[in-house]
Every structure is written in structure tokens, then in C-alpha cells.
Amino acid sequence: MQIGRIVGTVVATRKDERLTGHKLMITQMVDVSGNIQGHPIIAVDTVGAGIGELVLFTKGTSARFAANKPESPIDAAIIGIIDNIDVYEEFLVNKGD
Amino acid sequence: MQIGRIVGTVVATRKDERLTGHKLMITQMVDVSGNIQGHPIIAVDTVGAGIGELVLFTKGTSARFAANKPESPIDAAIIGIIDNIDVYEEFLVNKGD
Amino acid sequence: MQIGRIVGTVVATRKDERLTGHKLMITQMVDVSGNIQGHPIIAVDTVGAGIGELVLFTKGTSARFAANKPESPIDAAIIGIIDNIDVYEEFLVNKGD
Amino acid sequence: MQIGRIVGTVVATRKDERLTGHKLMITQMVDVSGNIQGHPIIAVDTVGAGIGELVLFTKGTSARFAANKPESPIDAAIIGIIDNIDVYEEFLVNKGD
Amino acid sequence: MQIGRIVGTVVATRKDERLTGHKLMITQMVDVSGNIQGHPIIAVDTVGAGIGELVLFTKGTSARFAANKPESPIDAAIIGIIDNIDVYEEFLVNKGD
């Protein structure tokens, strides 16, 4: 799974009918410092997450299980709302030569 | 899923027969500002999308379900035409140190 | 799927027996301008493609279906020979701020 | 699989119920020199790993098998605690022209 | 599949029992010139490959089939020892504008 921040929503009237009823959240992956990384993921919400929240999201076949639609076109889903992130800074130091 | 823009089409006469009947759309991922990112994806169209449109696309096993061909060589599919993208800019600011 | 150019072949005498009978093509992803991107993919050929040709290739479970070997170690396959690529340049312009 | 270092934990009270009972470890991929690479992965622990340890982790469907929950939303799991890494430096030299 | 060079091994005493009996090889992807790319992959060996050898490796569900353990946590496997790589340099030239 990855840590993401919900930054918006997408509306699509014409779409695969198996997406109906799912809110489509624009989710940006964040690193342990809260910085946004990479490209936007459009994830279906399965936990009642809101705009601006830090969430846990999953991709691929796992997302279809999250949405309880194993044979749907879903490939990303929000599966948790993050209350707290504990990072031990000493392990973020590189040990390389 | 990801946000993409359809920028063209690909024609292949000699191909896996399970691709027959599917339009092959050159789709470029875009970020929340509409900028193109990454490499082109060739996705089958399942919603009647046209050149230049902003679409929702899915990859992997999800794409085979989208095309209703679970045992085909398809690994990317367009599953929605995007009407509107709402982005809350305040959540795109980095929180890092 | 992705657009690729076949740039060579790989020979492996000692290999998983389920690869026997498949030509192993070194395939480089190309963008819409024909420029090579990323790392080489070793894909099994399912359409009789030749060195130098522009092809359509698929990855993951889709590749095993392409090769009609759903329980094999194959994770990339060439599934079409590209005759023509139509790109509408006006949609490749970034719309960002 | 990949080599990772556990750098923290994530707490999510509101989450998919199939995640209950799994510790959610913030795992950073490391290279052979011990340097951190890429973005954080949130992996469920299946071997009793602790903060700061070097671990082996797996992604995708493999992670659901690791957790013995093949139909869950899990897409990353820690499956080993690394005792030793043996690297032969002479093979890390590039052979390119 | 991808071309890799085995650069070392990993030892993990405490690990998922389905990994027992598999040698865990540190594998670095290489490009067509023999240059190392990307991060290390820990792959199970299925062909008797040795340190320093150029190999063919596969990822994801394909790796579980390679190891004949379709319900295991394995997500990368070495499936061939490369004898020869033939690259046609003229097709590595970019055709872009």
C-alpha cells in the first residue's frame, strides 16, 4: 500500500457501469515528510475519506477486492484513513559508501 | 486508474485475434494541471472516446475485465470520459521540512 | 499495451522449459516520436515479428494469455505489428499553468 | 522481492476490516549499499519484523498469499528478516561502451 | 522478462516458509550495453544460475509459476541463463524530430 493525500475529485458521466456508485478521488502519493510524489492516481473510496485527508491506498487486483468487485475495471482504492505516521528519522540516513 | 488524454491511434493489421474490434488509442497520462507525463499507453476503448478527450484509463487485469475479455492480451483500457476535474490547490503544497 | 521496437534477440539454452519454442525478442519501448525510452523488455513473439519492426507489446498476466500459456513464467509478449501511428500534435501540448 | 528497511509505522483506525490485526510498516526500498531509494511502501508484517530492520518484502498478489488472505486489499508484505547481504562488487561495474 | 546480472545473495533465517529451499539472488537489471539499471531485485533461482551470470528474470505472478508455487509470496524468479545477446545497433538510434 502507499500513503496518499486526496487532492480532488473526478466526474465522468459516461463510464463503465461497474464504476457507478464509487466516488473517484484524485490521490497523490506522499513521502514520509508529507511531500507529494509522482502522478495522480484515481482511486475509488471504500472508507468515506474526504478531500485533504491522508489515506492508505492500494493498487491492482487488491483494489478490486477492496471494492468487493473482483471482476471490475477498478485498479486503485482508498482502504484507510491515516490517523498517525511514526517515522524514526535515524533509519532514513543512508548507509552507503 | 489514471487521467489520460487520447492523442492518436495505432493501426496493426497483423495482431492477436482477441484485439479485433477494439480501437487502439494512444493515451498519454496527464497530471492535475493537464501536463502530459510518462510514455504512451495503447489502450482499447470501451466507452466511445474520441481523439483529444480527457479519459479515465485502467491497467493490468482490470483492463481485461473492462473489455469483458478476461483471458485476452489486453492490459490497458479506457473506461470513462472525464467531464470535470476538481482540484483543491491547497493540498498540492508540500508539507515537508 | 505499449509501442516497442525490436532491437535484437536473446539466446538462453538453459531455461524454463515453458519458454521452449518462443523467440525471445529484445524490445525497447518507443514514444510517439519514435524515440527509445526505458529499459529493454524481453518479450516472446506471438505474431511473427522481425528485427527492427515497430510492434505492440503487452506485459504481465496478459502476456501469458497472448502466448496461450496461462501458467507459464512469461511476463511480456509481442501481440501486433504496427502498420501506422496517427498522432494529433495539438494534443501533445501541455495545458499546465 | 526487494530489500527494504522499516523506518516507521502507520496507524489507521478507520480502515478495511481485512487489514485488522496486521501491523502496517513504513518500508523504504534500499539498494545494495544500504541507500534508501524511491517512495515509502506500507507493508503488512508477516514475520515479526521491528523498526530499523532490513527486510525482504514482496508486492502485488504475492503479498496477499504472504498474509494468507488471497482476497484482501493487501498489496505489500514483509516476508523475511535479512541476516546477511553478500555483494560481489566486481559485477556492479558497468560493461557499457 | 528482463535481462539481469546476479551480483550477490541474501540470507534470511526468519522468513515465510514457502521461501525455504530457494536461493535468493540479488539481481540487477542491465541494458543492452551491459550497464546496470534501477534497483536490486531479489529473485529465486529456478535454473541453477551463479554469481556474475547474465540471466533472464520474470516478475509478478509469472515468477510464482516459474517456481511452481502459484500460491506463494514469490514475486521474482530467474528463469534462464543467457548465452548470447544480439543487438542491431541501427535500431537503437532515435527517430524523433
CSV table of C-alpha atoms in Angstrom, one decimal:
chain,number,residue,atom,x,y,z
A,1,MET,CA,0.0,0.0,0.0
A,2,GLN,CA,1.0,3.6,-0.2
A,3,ILE,CA,0.4,6.9,1.7
A,4,GLY,CA,-1.6,9.4,-0.3
A,5,ARG,CA,-3.4,12.7,0.1
A,6,ILE,CA,-6.7,13.3,-1.6
A,7,VAL,CA,-6.4,16.5,-3.6
A,8,GLY,CA,-9.7,16.4,-5.6
A,9,THR,CA,-12.3,14.5,-7.4
A,10,VAL,CA,-13.1,13.5,-11.0
A,11,VAL,CA,-16.5,13.4,-12.6
A,12,ALA,CA,-17.2,11.1,-15.5
A,13,THR,CA,-20.8,10.7,-16.7
A,14,ARG,CA,-20.0,8.2,-19.5
A,15,LYS,CA,-18.1,5.4,-17.8
A,16,ASP,CA,-18.0,1.6,-17.2
A,17,GLU,CA,-21.2,0.8,-15.3
A,18,ARG,CA,-19.2,-1.1,-12.6
A,19,LEU,CA,-17.8,2.3,-11.5
A,20,THR,CA,-21.3,3.6,-10.7
A,21,GLY,CA,-21.7,4.5,-7.0
A,22,HIS,CA,-18.0,4.9,-6.4
A,23,LYS,CA,-16.6,8.3,-5.7
A,24,LEU,CA,-13.5,8.9,-7.8
A,25,MET,CA,-10.8,10.5,-5.7
A,26,ILE,CA,-7.7,12.2,-7.1
A,27,THR,CA,-5.0,10.8,-4.8
A,28,GLN,CA,-1.3,11.9,-4.8
A,29,MET,CA,1.3,9.7,-3.2
A,30,VAL,CA,3.2,11.4,-0.4
A,31,ASP,CA,6.5,10.5,1.2
A,32,VAL,CA,7.2,10.3,4.9
A,33,SER,CA,7.8,14.1,5.1
A,34,GLY,CA,4.4,14.8,3.5
A,35,ASN,CA,5.8,15.8,0.1
A,36,ILE,CA,3.8,14.9,-3.0
A,37,GLN,CA,5.5,12.4,-5.3
A,38,GLY,CA,4.7,11.0,-8.8
A,39,HIS,CA,1.5,11.3,-10.8
A,40,PRO,CA,-2.2,11.4,-9.7
A,41,ILE,CA,-4.0,8.1,-9.1
A,42,ILE,CA,-7.8,8.0,-9.4
A,43,ALA,CA,-8.9,5.7,-6.6
A,44,VAL,CA,-12.4,4.6,-5.6
A,45,ASP,CA,-13.2,5.4,-2.0
A,46,THR,CA,-14.2,2.5,0.2
A,47,VAL,CA,-13.9,4.1,3.7
A,48,GLY,CA,-15.6,7.5,3.5
A,49,ALA,CA,-12.5,9.6,3.0
A,50,GLY,CA,-12.7,13.3,2.4
A,51,ILE,CA,-10.7,16.0,0.4
A,52,GLY,CA,-7.4,16.8,2.0
A,53,GLU,CA,-7.2,13.7,4.2
A,54,LEU,CA,-4.1,11.4,4.4
A,55,VAL,CA,-5.1,7.9,3.3
A,56,LEU,CA,-3.8,4.5,2.7
A,57,PHE,CA,-4.4,3.3,-0.9
A,58,THR,CA,-3.9,0.0,-2.7
A,59,LYS,CA,-3.4,-0.8,-6.4
A,60,GLY,CA,-4.1,-3.6,-8.8
A,61,THR,CA,-6.1,-6.7,-8.0
A,62,SER,CA,-6.1,-5.7,-4.3
A,63,ALA,CA,-8.2,-2.7,-5.2
A,64,ARG,CA,-10.9,-4.8,-6.8
A,65,PHE,CA,-11.0,-6.9,-3.6
A,66,ALA,CA,-11.2,-3.6,-1.5
A,67,ALA,CA,-14.2,-2.6,-3.6
A,68,ASN,CA,-15.7,-6.1,-3.3
A,69,LYS,CA,-15.9,-6.1,-7.1
A,70,PRO,CA,-13.3,-8.7,-8.1
A,71,GLU,CA,-14.3,-8.6,-11.8
A,72,SER,CA,-14.5,-4.8,-12.3
A,73,PRO,CA,-12.2,-2.3,-14.1
A,74,ILE,CA,-11.1,-0.8,-10.7
A,75,ASP,CA,-7.3,-0.7,-10.2
A,76,ALA,CA,-6.9,1.6,-7.3
A,77,ALA,CA,-8.8,2.0,-4.0
A,78,ILE,CA,-8.6,4.0,-0.8
A,79,ILE,CA,-8.7,1.5,2.1
A,80,GLY,CA,-7.8,3.5,5.3
A,81,ILE,CA,-7.8,7.0,6.8
A,82,ILE,CA,-4.4,7.6,8.4
A,83,ASP,CA,-4.5,8.9,12.0
A,84,ASN,CA,-0.8,8.9,12.7
A,85,ILE,CA,2.6,8.3,11.0
A,86,ASP,CA,5.5,7.5,13.2
A,87,VAL,CA,8.9,7.8,11.4
A,88,TYR,CA,12.2,7.0,13.1
A,89,GLU,CA,14.5,9.6,11.4
A,90,GLU,CA,17.7,7.7,12.3
A,91,PHE,CA,16.8,4.9,9.8
A,92,LEU,CA,16.3,7.4,6.9
A,93,VAL,CA,20.0,8.2,6.9
A,94,ASN,CA,21.9,6.5,4.0
A,95,LYS,CA,24.4,3.8,4.9
A,96,GLY,CA,26.2,3.8,1.5
A,97,ASP,CA,29.8,4.4,0.8
B,1,MET,CA,-6.9,4.5,-12.6
B,2,GLN,CA,-5.2,7.4,-14.2
B,3,ILE,CA,-6.2,10.5,-16.1
B,4,GLY,CA,-5.2,10.4,-19.8
B,5,ARG,CA,-5.5,12.3,-23.0
B,6,ILE,CA,-6.1,10.5,-26.2
B,7,VAL,CA,-3.5,11.8,-28.7
B,8,GLY,CA,-3.8,9.4,-31.6
B,9,THR,CA,-4.5,5.9,-32.8
B,10,VAL,CA,-2.4,2.9,-33.8
B,11,VAL,CA,-3.2,0.5,-36.7
B,12,ALA,CA,-2.0,-3.1,-36.6
B,13,THR,CA,-3.3,-5.4,-39.3
B,14,ARG,CA,-1.3,-8.4,-38.1
B,15,LYS,CA,-2.3,-8.9,-34.4
B,16,ASP,CA,-3.7,-11.2,-31.8
B,17,GLU,CA,-7.2,-12.0,-32.9
B,18,ARG,CA,-8.6,-11.1,-29.5
B,19,LEU,CA,-7.8,-7.5,-30.2
B,20,THR,CA,-10.0,-7.4,-33.3
B,21,GLY,CA,-12.9,-5.0,-33.0
B,22,HIS,CA,-11.2,-2.8,-30.4
B,23,LYS,CA,-10.0,0.7,-31.4
B,24,LEU,CA,-6.3,1.1,-30.2
B,25,MET,CA,-6.0,4.6,-28.7
B,26,ILE,CA,-2.6,6.3,-27.9
B,27,THR,CA,-3.2,7.6,-24.5
B,28,GLN,CA,-0.8,9.9,-22.6
B,29,MET,CA,-1.1,10.2,-18.8
B,30,VAL,CA,-1.7,13.8,-17.6
B,31,ASP,CA,-1.2,15.4,-14.2
B,32,VAL,CA,-3.8,17.6,-12.4
B,33,SER,CA,-2.6,20.7,-14.4
B,34,GLY,CA,-3.2,18.9,-17.7
B,35,ASN,CA,0.5,18.3,-18.4
B,36,ILE,CA,1.5,15.2,-20.2
B,37,GLN,CA,3.6,12.7,-18.2
B,38,GLY,CA,5.4,9.5,-19.0
B,39,HIS,CA,5.3,7.2,-22.0
B,40,PRO,CA,2.3,6.5,-24.3
B,41,ILE,CA,-0.1,3.7,-23.4
B,42,ILE,CA,-2.0,1.9,-26.1
B,43,ALA,CA,-5.5,1.3,-24.6
B,44,VAL,CA,-8.6,-0.3,-26.0
B,45,ASP,CA,-11.6,2.0,-26.0
B,46,THR,CA,-14.7,0.7,-24.1
B,47,VAL,CA,-16.7,3.9,-23.9
B,48,GLY,CA,-16.7,5.5,-27.3
B,49,ALA,CA,-13.9,8.1,-26.5
B,50,GLY,CA,-12.5,10.4,-29.2
B,51,ILE,CA,-9.2,12.0,-30.1
B,52,GLY,CA,-8.3,14.8,-27.8
B,53,GLU,CA,-10.6,13.8,-25.0
B,54,LEU,CA,-9.6,13.5,-21.3
B,55,VAL,CA,-10.3,10.0,-20.2
B,56,LEU,CA,-10.1,7.6,-17.3
B,57,PHE,CA,-8.0,4.6,-18.0
B,58,THR,CA,-7.1,1.4,-16.2
B,59,LYS,CA,-4.2,-1.1,-16.5
B,60,GLY,CA,-3.5,-4.7,-15.9
B,61,THR,CA,-6.1,-7.4,-15.1
B,62,SER,CA,-8.7,-4.6,-14.6
B,63,ALA,CA,-8.4,-3.7,-18.3
B,64,ARG,CA,-9.3,-7.2,-19.4
B,65,PHE,CA,-12.4,-7.0,-17.2
B,66,ALA,CA,-13.2,-3.6,-18.7
B,67,ALA,CA,-13.1,-5.1,-22.2
B,68,ASN,CA,-15.1,-8.2,-20.9
B,69,LYS,CA,-12.3,-10.4,-22.2
B,70,PRO,CA,-10.7,-11.7,-19.0
B,71,GLU,CA,-8.4,-14.1,-20.9
B,72,SER,CA,-7.1,-11.8,-23.6
B,73,PRO,CA,-3.8,-10.0,-24.1
B,74,ILE,CA,-5.3,-6.6,-23.3
B,75,ASP,CA,-3.5,-4.7,-20.5
B,76,ALA,CA,-4.9,-1.2,-20.8
B,77,ALA,CA,-8.4,0.2,-21.4
B,78,ILE,CA,-10.3,3.5,-21.4
B,79,ILE,CA,-13.2,3.2,-19.0
B,80,GLY,CA,-14.6,6.7,-18.7
B,81,ILE,CA,-14.8,10.1,-20.4
B,82,ILE,CA,-13.9,12.9,-17.9
B,83,ASP,CA,-16.4,15.8,-17.6
B,84,ASN,CA,-14.8,17.6,-14.8
B,85,ILE,CA,-11.7,17.6,-12.6
B,86,ASP,CA,-11.9,19.4,-9.2
B,87,VAL,CA,-8.5,20.0,-7.6
B,88,TYR,CA,-8.1,21.7,-4.3
B,89,GLU,CA,-4.8,23.6,-4.8
B,90,GLU,CA,-4.1,24.0,-1.0
B,91,PHE,CA,-3.5,20.2,-0.7
B,92,LEU,CA,-0.9,20.2,-3.5
B,93,VAL,CA,1.5,22.3,-1.3
B,94,ASN,CA,4.3,20.2,0.1
B,95,LYS,CA,4.4,19.8,3.9
B,96,GLY,CA,8.0,18.6,4.1
B,97,ASP,CA,10.8,20.1,6.2
C,1,MET,CA,-0.1,-2.1,-24.2
C,2,GLN,CA,2.9,-0.2,-25.4
C,3,ILE,CA,4.7,0.6,-28.6
C,4,GLY,CA,8.1,-1.0,-29.0
C,5,ARG,CA,10.8,-1.6,-31.5
C,6,ILE,CA,12.5,-5.0,-31.7
C,7,VAL,CA,16.3,-4.3,-31.5
C,8,GLY,CA,17.7,-7.8,-31.1
C,9,THR,CA,17.3,-11.3,-29.7
C,10,VAL,CA,18.4,-13.2,-26.7
C,11,VAL,CA,19.6,-16.9,-26.7
C,12,ALA,CA,19.3,-19.0,-23.5
C,13,THR,CA,20.0,-22.7,-23.7
C,14,ARG,CA,19.3,-23.4,-20.1
C,15,LYS,CA,15.9,-22.0,-19.3
C,16,ASP,CA,12.4,-22.8,-18.0
C,17,GLU,CA,11.0,-25.5,-20.4
C,18,ARG,CA,7.8,-23.5,-20.9
C,19,LEU,CA,9.9,-20.9,-22.8
C,20,THR,CA,10.9,-23.5,-25.4
C,21,GLY,CA,9.6,-22.7,-28.9
C,22,HIS,CA,9.3,-19.0,-28.2
C,23,LYS,CA,11.6,-16.5,-29.9
C,24,LEU,CA,12.9,-14.1,-27.2
C,25,MET,CA,12.9,-10.6,-28.7
C,26,ILE,CA,14.7,-7.6,-27.1
C,27,THR,CA,12.1,-4.9,-27.3
C,28,GLN,CA,12.6,-1.2,-26.5
C,29,MET,CA,9.6,0.9,-25.7
C,30,VAL,CA,9.3,4.0,-28.0
C,31,ASP,CA,7.4,7.2,-27.6
C,32,VAL,CA,5.1,8.8,-30.3
C,33,SER,CA,8.2,10.4,-32.0
C,34,GLY,CA,9.9,7.1,-32.3
C,35,ASN,CA,12.5,7.7,-29.5
C,36,ILE,CA,13.6,4.8,-27.4
C,37,GLN,CA,12.6,5.0,-23.7
C,38,GLY,CA,13.4,3.0,-20.6
C,39,HIS,CA,15.0,-0.4,-20.3
C,40,PRO,CA,14.9,-3.4,-22.6
C,41,ILE,CA,12.0,-5.9,-22.3
C,42,ILE,CA,12.5,-9.5,-23.3
C,43,ALA,CA,9.2,-10.5,-24.9
C,44,VAL,CA,8.0,-13.7,-26.6
C,45,ASP,CA,6.9,-13.2,-30.2
C,46,THR,CA,3.3,-14.4,-31.0
C,47,VAL,CA,2.8,-12.7,-34.4
C,48,GLY,CA,5.9,-13.4,-36.4
C,49,ALA,CA,7.6,-10.0,-35.8
C,50,GLY,CA,11.1,-9.3,-37.1
C,51,ILE,CA,14.1,-7.3,-36.1
C,52,GLY,CA,13.6,-3.6,-36.5
C,53,GLU,CA,9.8,-3.7,-36.6
C,54,LEU,CA,7.5,-1.5,-34.6
C,55,VAL,CA,5.3,-3.7,-32.5
C,56,LEU,CA,2.6,-3.6,-29.9
C,57,PHE,CA,3.5,-5.5,-26.7
C,58,THR,CA,1.8,-6.4,-23.5
C,59,LYS,CA,3.0,-7.2,-20.0
C,60,GLY,CA,2.0,-9.3,-17.0
C,61,THR,CA,-0.8,-11.8,-17.0
C,62,SER,CA,-1.9,-10.5,-20.4
C,63,ALA,CA,1.3,-11.8,-21.9
C,64,ARG,CA,0.6,-15.3,-20.7
C,65,PHE,CA,-2.8,-15.2,-22.3
C,66,ALA,CA,-1.2,-13.9,-25.5
C,67,ALA,CA,1.1,-16.9,-25.6
C,68,ASN,CA,-1.7,-19.2,-24.7
C,69,LYS,CA,0.3,-20.4,-21.7
C,70,PRO,CA,-1.6,-19.0,-18.7
C,71,GLU,CA,0.5,-20.9,-16.1
C,72,SER,CA,4.0,-20.1,-17.6
C,73,PRO,CA,6.8,-17.8,-16.5
C,74,ILE,CA,6.1,-15.4,-19.5
C,75,ASP,CA,5.5,-11.8,-18.5
C,76,ALA,CA,5.9,-9.9,-21.8
C,77,ALA,CA,4.7,-10.7,-25.3
C,78,ILE,CA,4.6,-9.1,-28.8
C,79,ILE,CA,0.9,-9.1,-29.9
C,80,GLY,CA,0.8,-6.9,-33.0
C,81,ILE,CA,2.9,-5.5,-35.8
C,82,ILE,CA,2.2,-1.7,-36.2
C,83,ASP,CA,1.4,-0.5,-39.7
C,84,ASN,CA,0.6,3.1,-38.8
C,85,ILE,CA,0.7,5.5,-35.9
C,86,ASP,CA,-1.5,8.6,-36.2
C,87,VAL,CA,-0.7,11.3,-33.7
C,88,TYR,CA,-2.5,14.6,-33.3
C,89,GLU,CA,0.3,17.0,-32.3
C,90,GLU,CA,-2.1,19.6,-30.9
C,91,PHE,CA,-3.0,17.3,-28.1
C,92,LEU,CA,0.7,16.8,-27.1
C,93,VAL,CA,0.9,20.5,-26.0
C,94,ASN,CA,0.9,20.9,-22.2
C,95,LYS,CA,-2.1,22.8,-20.8
C,96,GLY,CA,-0.5,23.5,-17.4
C,97,ASP,CA,0.0,26.8,-15.7
D,1,MET,CA,11.1,-9.3,-3.9
D,2,GLN,CA,13.1,-6.2,-2.7
D,3,ILE,CA,15.3,-5.3,0.1
D,4,GLY,CA,13.7,-2.7,2.5
D,5,ARG,CA,14.4,-1.0,5.8
D,6,ILE,CA,11.5,-0.5,8.2
D,7,VAL,CA,11.5,3.2,9.1
D,8,GLY,CA,8.2,3.6,10.9
D,9,THR,CA,4.6,2.6,11.3
D,10,VAL,CA,1.2,3.9,10.2
D,11,VAL,CA,-1.9,3.9,12.3
D,12,ALA,CA,-5.4,3.9,10.7
D,13,THR,CA,-8.4,3.4,12.9
D,14,ARG,CA,-10.9,3.6,10.0
D,15,LYS,CA,-9.8,1.0,7.5
D,16,ASP,CA,-10.8,-2.1,5.5
D,17,GLU,CA,-11.6,-4.7,8.1
D,18,ARG,CA,-9.4,-7.2,6.3
D,19,LEU,CA,-6.4,-5.1,7.5
D,20,THR,CA,-7.3,-5.6,11.2
D,21,GLY,CA,-4.6,-7.5,13.1
D,22,HIS,CA,-1.8,-6.5,10.7
D,23,LYS,CA,0.9,-4.1,11.7
D,24,LEU,CA,1.4,-1.5,8.9
D,25,MET,CA,5.1,-0.9,8.5
D,26,ILE,CA,6.6,2.0,6.6
D,27,THR,CA,9.2,0.3,4.4
D,28,GLN,CA,11.8,2.0,2.3
D,29,MET,CA,13.5,0.1,-0.5
D,30,VAL,CA,17.3,0.1,-0.2
D,31,ASP,CA,20.0,-0.6,-2.7
D,32,VAL,CA,23.0,-3.0,-2.2
D,33,SER,CA,24.9,-0.2,-0.5
D,34,GLY,CA,22.1,0.4,2.1
D,35,ASN,CA,21.0,3.7,0.5
D,36,ILE,CA,17.2,4.4,0.5
D,37,GLN,CA,15.5,4.6,-2.9
D,38,GLY,CA,12.1,5.5,-4.1
D,39,HIS,CA,8.9,6.1,-2.2
D,40,PRO,CA,7.6,4.5,1.1
D,41,ILE,CA,5.7,1.3,0.8
D,42,ILE,CA,3.2,0.4,3.6
D,43,ALA,CA,3.6,-3.3,4.1
D,44,VAL,CA,1.9,-5.7,6.5
D,45,ASP,CA,4.3,-7.6,8.6
D,46,THR,CA,4.1,-11.5,8.5
D,47,VAL,CA,7.4,-12.4,10.3
D,48,GLY,CA,7.6,-10.2,13.4
D,49,ALA,CA,10.0,-7.6,12.0
D,50,GLY,CA,10.9,-4.5,14.0
D,51,ILE,CA,11.7,-0.8,13.4
D,52,GLY,CA,15.1,-0.3,11.8
D,53,GLU,CA,15.4,-3.9,10.5
D,54,LEU,CA,16.5,-4.9,7.0
D,55,VAL,CA,13.7,-7.0,5.5
D,56,LEU,CA,12.6,-8.8,2.4
D,57,PHE,CA,9.3,-7.6,1.0
D,58,THR,CA,7.0,-8.6,-1.8
D,59,LYS,CA,4.3,-6.8,-3.7
D,60,GLY,CA,1.1,-7.4,-5.5
D,61,THR,CA,-0.8,-10.8,-5.4
D,62,SER,CA,2.3,-12.3,-3.7
D,63,ALA,CA,1.6,-10.1,-0.7
D,64,ARG,CA,-1.9,-11.5,-0.3
D,65,PHE,CA,-0.5,-15.0,-0.3
D,66,ALA,CA,2.1,-14.0,2.2
D,67,ALA,CA,-0.6,-12.7,4.5
D,68,ASN,CA,-2.7,-15.8,3.8
D,69,LYS,CA,-5.6,-13.5,2.7
D,70,PRO,CA,-5.8,-14.0,-1.0
D,71,GLU,CA,-9.0,-11.9,-1.4
D,72,SER,CA,-7.9,-8.9,0.7
D,73,PRO,CA,-6.8,-5.4,-0.2
D,74,ILE,CA,-3.2,-6.1,0.8
D,75,ASP,CA,-0.6,-5.4,-1.9
D,76,ALA,CA,2.7,-5.4,0.1
D,77,ALA,CA,4.0,-7.7,2.8
D,78,ILE,CA,7.2,-8.2,4.7
D,79,ILE,CA,8.2,-11.9,4.3
D,80,GLY,CA,11.7,-12.2,5.7
D,81,ILE,CA,14.3,-10.6,8.1
D,82,ILE,CA,17.6,-10.2,6.3
D,83,ASP,CA,20.6,-11.6,8.3
D,84,ASN,CA,23.2,-11.0,5.6
D,85,ILE,CA,23.8,-9.5,2.2
D,86,ASP,CA,26.7,-10.7,0.1
D,87,VAL,CA,27.5,-8.5,-2.8
D,88,TYR,CA,30.3,-9.2,-5.3
D,89,GLU,CA,31.5,-5.6,-6.2
D,90,GLU,CA,33.2,-6.7,-9.4
D,91,PHE,CA,29.8,-7.4,-11.0
D,92,LEU,CA,28.5,-3.9,-10.2
D,93,VAL,CA,30.9,-2.4,-12.7
D,94,ASN,CA,29.3,-1.3,-15.9
D,95,LYS,CA,30.3,-3.1,-19.1
D,96,GLY,CA,28.9,-0.5,-21.5
D,97,ASP,CA,30.8,1.4,-24.2
E,1,MET,CA,11.1,-10.6,-18.9
E,2,GLN,CA,14.3,-8.6,-18.3
E,3,ILE,CA,18.0,-9.1,-18.6
E,4,GLY,CA,19.7,-9.2,-15.2
E,5,ARG,CA,23.1,-9.8,-13.7
E,6,ILE,CA,23.4,-11.7,-10.5
E,7,VAL,CA,25.5,-9.6,-8.2
E,8,GLY,CA,25.1,-11.4,-4.8
E,9,THR,CA,22.9,-13.3,-2.4
E,10,VAL,CA,20.7,-12.6,0.5
E,11,VAL,CA,20.4,-14.7,3.6
E,12,ALA,CA,17.2,-14.6,5.8
E,13,THR,CA,16.8,-17.2,8.5
E,14,ARG,CA,13.4,-15.9,9.7
E,15,LYS,CA,11.2,-15.9,6.6
E,16,ASP,CA,8.0,-17.2,5.0
E,17,GLU,CA,8.3,-21.0,5.0
E,18,ARG,CA,7.3,-21.1,1.3
E,19,LEU,CA,10.7,-19.5,0.5
E,20,THR,CA,12.6,-22.4,2.1
E,21,GLY,CA,14.8,-24.2,-0.4
E,22,HIS,CA,15.1,-21.3,-2.8
E,23,LYS,CA,18.3,-19.5,-3.2
E,24,LEU,CA,17.7,-15.7,-3.0
E,25,MET,CA,19.7,-14.0,-5.7
E,26,ILE,CA,20.4,-10.2,-5.8
E,27,THR,CA,19.7,-9.4,-9.4
E,28,GLN,CA,20.4,-6.1,-11.1
E,29,MET,CA,18.7,-5.3,-14.4
E,30,VAL,CA,21.1,-4.5,-17.2
E,31,ASP,CA,20.5,-2.7,-20.5
E,32,VAL,CA,21.7,-3.9,-23.9
E,33,SER,CA,25.2,-2.4,-23.3
E,34,GLY,CA,25.6,-4.4,-20.1
E,35,ASN,CA,25.1,-1.3,-17.9
E,36,ILE,CA,23.3,-1.8,-14.5
E,37,GLN,CA,20.0,0.0,-14.2
E,38,GLY,CA,17.5,0.5,-11.4
E,39,HIS,CA,17.2,-1.1,-8.0
E,40,PRO,CA,18.1,-4.6,-6.9
E,41,ILE,CA,15.5,-7.4,-7.3
E,42,ILE,CA,15.7,-10.4,-5.0
E,43,ALA,CA,14.8,-13.3,-7.3
E,44,VAL,CA,14.5,-17.0,-6.5
E,45,ASP,CA,16.7,-19.2,-8.8
E,46,THR,CA,14.9,-21.9,-10.8
E,47,VAL,CA,17.7,-22.8,-13.3
E,48,GLY,CA,20.9,-23.2,-11.2
E,49,ALA,CA,22.4,-19.7,-12.1
E,50,GLY,CA,25.6,-18.5,-10.4
E,51,ILE,CA,27.0,-15.2,-9.2
E,52,GLY,CA,28.1,-12.9,-12.1
E,53,GLU,CA,26.0,-14.6,-14.7
E,54,LEU,CA,23.7,-12.8,-17.1
E,55,VAL,CA,20.2,-14.2,-16.7
E,56,LEU,CA,16.6,-13.8,-17.8
E,57,PHE,CA,14.2,-13.0,-15.0
E,58,THR,CA,10.5,-12.6,-14.6
E,59,LYS,CA,8.3,-10.7,-12.2
E,60,GLY,CA,4.8,-10.9,-10.6
E,61,THR,CA,2.5,-13.9,-11.0
E,62,SER,CA,4.8,-15.3,-13.7
E,63,ALA,CA,7.5,-15.8,-11.0
E,64,ARG,CA,5.2,-17.9,-8.9
E,65,PHE,CA,4.6,-20.2,-11.9
E,66,ALA,CA,8.3,-20.3,-12.6
E,67,ALA,CA,8.9,-21.6,-9.1
E,68,ASN,CA,5.9,-24.0,-9.4
E,69,LYS,CA,4.4,-22.3,-6.3
E,70,PRO,CA,1.4,-20.4,-7.6
E,71,GLU,CA,0.2,-19.5,-4.1
E,72,SER,CA,3.5,-18.4,-2.5
E,73,PRO,CA,4.9,-14.9,-1.7
E,74,ILE,CA,7.4,-15.1,-4.6
E,75,ASP,CA,7.3,-12.2,-7.0
E,76,ALA,CA,10.6,-12.5,-8.9
E,77,ALA,CA,12.4,-15.5,-10.4
E,78,ILE,CA,15.4,-16.3,-12.6
E,79,ILE,CA,14.2,-18.4,-15.5
E,80,GLY,CA,17.1,-18.6,-17.9
E,81,ILE,CA,20.9,-18.3,-18.3
E,82,ILE,CA,21.7,-16.0,-21.2
E,83,ASP,CA,24.3,-17.4,-23.7
E,84,ASN,CA,24.1,-14.6,-26.2
E,85,ILE,CA,22.6,-11.2,-26.8
E,86,ASP,CA,22.3,-10.0,-30.4
E,87,VAL,CA,21.6,-6.3,-30.7
E,88,TYR,CA,21.2,-4.5,-34.0
E,89,GLU,CA,22.7,-1.1,-33.2
E,90,GLU,CA,20.9,0.7,-36.1
E,91,PHE,CA,17.6,0.3,-34.4
E,92,LEU,CA,18.8,1.9,-31.2
E,93,VAL,CA,19.1,5.3,-33.0
E,94,ASN,CA,16.3,7.7,-32.1
E,95,LYS,CA,13.9,8.6,-35.0
E,96,GLY,CA,12.4,11.6,-33.3
E,97,ASP,CA,12.4,15.2,-34.5
